[in-house]
């Protein structure tokens, strides 16, 4: 794997990117080698996606330069990057659900007759060829919105392939794919490598990285902490480079006993749009003071389960109990009153009202506490907000500023503050550490620990296995809408958890729904 | 404003803040400028008689604009208010002239208060229909209220086969002779309709700033999903804003029919557009979540003063329309600039803290 065989096609030198409130990249130097898989790894918020967005022209560097073939380039948009042969498959799918597969693949590059009339049959034919190459049988005329998430990912990959990219960036391409689909993708990657395409591969699945990677770059907190060829790299080395010598310590500071059962969900079901079940007869129980970690791949039904609990889906089935008494309220407001609070995964669209101020966001769920009759006591409101801002160490200049001006970590703390103001008994946290920096993350985890010690029951959903192992008192694994494993903290191993999370994603001979849990544990 | 930009260049932060204050107060500044201009250019503009007439004109639009502001803040639009004005005027006229015949061989007649309450109930009811279409049947607000616009206008025509109800002087026997006072009476030197406007504006401003209901209206307009997940009863909030808007329109219907001592079914045509213009001029964002009652009232005054002043100057009505349109466009352009600047200032403050 010599440097001659894999010439550097693109370099970043001294790349710095500043976002309001955070420094996402700190003077990074990155070499992208052609004809090889350049693996990029780091925790959530380490700066991987930012670096790739810079390369793909979505974002521009605040300082530093991007060099291609020795000359400085500056991409002011994705199409400029595309003209230089850079294709990217985003982590969040950027597809148009209201258009067909073929239309999506050729969006903005339509095959036309005389620049006006779109040649649908040519596009369809090309799409079919791409799908054959990806060994998938997706109809070019199918609406993207009707496809499974995994199939949508394939369409997204096909879209980049269609552009004959010289550099192809894959940001967590396998997060929604089944094992068989991953194998196909790896074959396609090997094929592209032979054609001299430089591939950047971002993933959290470390074994996968070691298997497919030729070069590895590790990012931590916006800086590169390790870059080398993949030879001799093992999981230990990656983990050390990722989290540093001082491994992150979310371990319990104080042991406390759990109280009585505080929450129980029985037989929760939620039909999926387009058939099947998003949440398939899920039951779980939670004790006061307990942190229950729910692990699973994307689309496993974890978030949907939490949404059923908070009452977002009126057509969901099943029953809930708080403190042993049945939870009859159907509305979100009624459930909040009974002591359930949700911290949603999608902060921007579900958690906050971006144009309102920090104060107005924080008190949105608990205005009743400041209201007598219909009159709101604004000074009492400000006092309470000030108190929560201090307790949660939210860094703000003024509580009257719009919440959109805050960094991700501080926004998350505002959402947590909003949930805590309702004085919940059960706190549901959906990916509480997504998109926030490492310092804020540690603070969020400390807060969770403290809340649990105070007797709150916490159910938190995560895709970060380390976080899961470190924080949870008990672990529930979901896959394809079902509970496929339940572990005590002391018995759980990463392998067993991951194995349980892959259940139902096996290509053939799907395991029966009622597979005994002992088999996993 | 360009003066401020060049003047304070060495101190970027202070400059931005000063500019921001100026931009925030822009509608008010515009009002002062327009007012000062006509005070010089139009004869008799400052006479108290003219002030009273002008404020009466402004009041009609301001009522609608207040209701419209709530609707727009919640992320919707209400095109039906003009028609509700017409229909409510006809209802008032019918009640004055004919009363209600329940079919028992005698007719119920009403006094002024009863007529007002019935008409207000009719306005709120039509608003409730809008709300029902939008929340329960998922019709887009634009389409739902466009539908009620036609239905109400047609219903107003049906009341009298398109004719005017004349001579709404009322009958002392029924206690409805005081109806004229709504439009013509005055109290402490101010017309009754202005007192009504003050009352409605104070209540609306109070709702928007100091009650959970007001906060929820902003939250629903800013992010409906997020508001719903925070426990806000989105449908109830939407129901309220459309009913309130209908109620405001009913008040205008009453005032106009009282002022004219007649009810004509075509009354109120294109009033909805003036109301939207006043709200937008006052800084209400058409995408929801942002706006002030105070701003809307100032906006209504700018439009009112502008059109009355131009009339007094003898400017042709065609030019008046053009000028009104240009003012509205300019207002929105400046509004965008303010939003950008405001976001930048807030970002700078938070970023400075992060270091």
Short mmCIF file of C-alpha atoms in Angstrom, two decimals, chain B residues 125-274:
data_model
loop_
_atom_site.label_atom_id
_atom_site.label_comp_id
_atom_site.label_asym_id
_atom_site.label_seq_id
_atom_site.Cartn_x
_atom_site.Cartn_y
_atom_site.Cartn_z
CA UNK B 125 -69.11 31.52 14.16
CA UNK B 126 -67.82 32.09 10.63
CA UNK B 127 -64.32 32.23 12.10
CA UNK B 128 -65.06 28.91 13.80
CA UNK B 129 -66.05 27.44 10.43
CA UNK B 130 -62.69 28.59 9.05
CA UNK B 131 -60.96 27.04 12.05
CA UNK B 132 -62.88 23.80 11.67
CA UNK B 133 -61.99 23.51 7.97
CA UNK B 134 -58.33 24.17 8.72
CA UNK B 135 -57.83 22.04 11.83
CA UNK B 136 -60.23 19.14 11.40
CA UNK B 137 -60.50 18.83 7.63
CA UNK B 138 -56.91 19.88 6.92
CA UNK B 139 -57.78 22.45 4.28
CA UNK B 140 -54.97 24.93 3.64
CA UNK B 141 -55.84 28.26 5.32
CA UNK B 142 -55.58 30.14 2.04
CA UNK B 143 -58.13 27.89 0.35
CA UNK B 144 -60.45 27.47 3.34
CA UNK B 145 -60.80 31.21 3.88
CA UNK B 146 -61.02 31.85 0.15
CA UNK B 147 -64.01 29.53 0.16
CA UNK B 148 -65.68 31.30 3.07
CA UNK B 149 -64.92 34.60 1.34
CA UNK B 150 -67.18 33.59 -1.56
CA UNK B 151 -69.79 31.91 0.63
CA UNK B 152 -70.16 34.91 2.92
CA UNK B 153 -70.27 37.40 0.09
CA UNK B 154 -72.94 35.34 -1.64
CA UNK B 155 -74.88 34.96 1.58
CA UNK B 156 -74.77 38.74 2.09
CA UNK B 157 -76.22 39.22 -1.39
CA UNK B 158 -78.94 36.63 -0.72
CA UNK B 159 -80.11 38.54 2.34
CA UNK B 160 -81.53 41.33 0.22
CA UNK B 161 -81.21 40.07 -3.34
CA UNK B 162 -78.24 42.40 -3.64
CA UNK B 163 -80.12 45.48 -2.51
CA UNK B 164 -79.17 47.85 0.29
CA UNK B 165 -80.93 47.86 3.66
CA UNK B 166 -81.63 51.58 3.99
CA UNK B 167 -82.49 53.82 6.93
CA UNK B 168 -81.12 51.79 9.81
CA UNK B 169 -82.21 54.45 12.28
CA UNK B 170 -83.73 51.90 14.60
CA UNK B 171 -86.92 52.08 16.59
CA UNK B 172 -87.13 53.49 20.14
CA UNK B 173 -89.91 50.96 20.78
CA UNK B 174 -87.43 48.12 20.47
CA UNK B 175 -84.52 50.02 22.00
CA UNK B 176 -82.54 49.89 18.76
CA UNK B 177 -82.50 53.64 18.10
CA UNK B 178 -79.11 53.84 19.85
CA UNK B 179 -77.56 51.79 17.04
CA UNK B 180 -76.49 54.97 15.27
CA UNK B 181 -74.25 55.91 18.20
CA UNK B 182 -71.78 53.14 17.42
CA UNK B 183 -70.64 54.97 14.33
CA UNK B 184 -71.67 58.53 15.10
CA UNK B 185 -71.47 58.93 18.87
CA UNK B 186 -68.48 60.13 20.79
CA UNK B 187 -67.24 60.02 24.36
CA UNK B 188 -64.78 62.47 25.88
CA UNK B 189 -64.23 63.94 22.43
CA UNK B 190 -63.26 60.65 20.81
CA UNK B 191 -65.61 58.69 18.54
CA UNK B 192 -67.07 55.52 20.06
CA UNK B 193 -65.46 53.43 17.34
CA UNK B 194 -62.04 54.69 18.44
CA UNK B 195 -62.77 53.71 22.03
CA UNK B 196 -63.75 50.27 20.77
CA UNK B 197 -60.50 50.07 18.83
CA UNK B 198 -58.50 51.03 21.90
CA UNK B 199 -60.26 48.35 23.93
CA UNK B 200 -59.72 45.63 21.32
CA UNK B 201 -56.10 46.65 20.80
CA UNK B 202 -55.32 46.61 24.52
CA UNK B 203 -56.95 43.21 24.95
CA UNK B 204 -55.13 41.82 21.92
CA UNK B 205 -51.77 43.21 23.02
CA UNK B 206 -52.33 41.80 26.49
CA UNK B 207 -53.20 38.39 25.08
CA UNK B 208 -50.11 38.37 22.90
CA UNK B 209 -47.62 39.40 25.59
CA UNK B 210 -48.96 38.27 28.93
CA UNK B 211 -51.04 35.14 28.50
CA UNK B 212 -50.07 31.55 27.68
CA UNK B 213 -52.56 31.71 24.83
CA UNK B 214 -50.52 34.48 23.19
CA UNK B 215 -47.26 32.60 23.69
CA UNK B 216 -48.80 29.52 22.11
CA UNK B 217 -49.92 31.53 19.07
CA UNK B 218 -46.30 32.50 18.46
CA UNK B 219 -45.07 28.96 19.11
CA UNK B 220 -47.57 27.39 16.70
CA UNK B 221 -46.55 29.83 13.97
CA UNK B 222 -42.84 29.38 14.64
CA UNK B 223 -42.80 25.58 14.68
CA UNK B 224 -46.05 23.69 14.72
CA UNK B 225 -44.44 20.27 15.27
CA UNK B 226 -42.27 21.52 18.07
CA UNK B 227 -45.20 23.28 19.72
CA UNK B 228 -47.34 20.15 19.52
CA UNK B 229 -44.58 18.05 21.09
CA UNK B 230 -44.28 20.63 23.86
CA UNK B 231 -47.90 20.02 24.78
CA UNK B 232 -49.47 22.98 23.00
CA UNK B 233 -53.00 22.20 21.81
CA UNK B 234 -52.38 23.42 18.30
CA UNK B 235 -55.95 22.99 17.03
CA UNK B 236 -57.45 24.99 19.88
CA UNK B 237 -55.00 27.81 19.25
CA UNK B 238 -55.82 27.90 15.56
CA UNK B 239 -59.53 27.81 16.34
CA UNK B 240 -59.07 30.82 18.59
CA UNK B 241 -57.21 32.98 16.08
CA UNK B 242 -59.78 32.46 13.33
CA UNK B 243 -62.68 33.09 15.69
CA UNK B 244 -61.01 36.23 16.98
CA UNK B 245 -60.43 37.41 13.44
CA UNK B 246 -64.10 36.77 12.63
CA UNK B 247 -65.12 38.69 15.72
CA UNK B 248 -63.01 41.68 14.73
CA UNK B 249 -64.62 41.62 11.27
CA UNK B 250 -68.08 41.56 12.85
CA UNK B 251 -67.22 44.71 14.82
CA UNK B 252 -66.23 46.44 11.59
CA UNK B 253 -69.51 45.33 10.01
CA UNK B 254 -71.44 46.88 12.87
CA UNK B 255 -69.51 50.14 12.78
CA UNK B 256 -69.83 50.60 9.03
CA UNK B 257 -73.56 49.89 8.93
CA UNK B 258 -74.04 52.28 11.82
CA UNK B 259 -71.91 55.00 10.22
CA UNK B 260 -73.71 54.75 6.90
CA UNK B 261 -77.13 54.10 8.49
CA UNK B 262 -77.44 51.47 5.82
CA UNK B 263 -76.11 48.00 5.02
CA UNK B 264 -74.90 47.16 1.56
CA UNK B 265 -73.92 43.57 0.70
CA UNK B 266 -70.79 44.61 -1.21
CA UNK B 267 -69.32 46.38 1.83
CA UNK B 268 -65.85 45.28 2.78
CA UNK B 269 -64.56 44.16 -0.60
CA UNK B 270 -60.71 43.97 -0.59
CA UNK B 271 -60.66 44.93 3.09
CA UNK B 272 -58.76 41.70 3.76
CA UNK B 273 -55.90 42.89 1.58
CA UNK B 274 -55.62 46.19 3.45
#
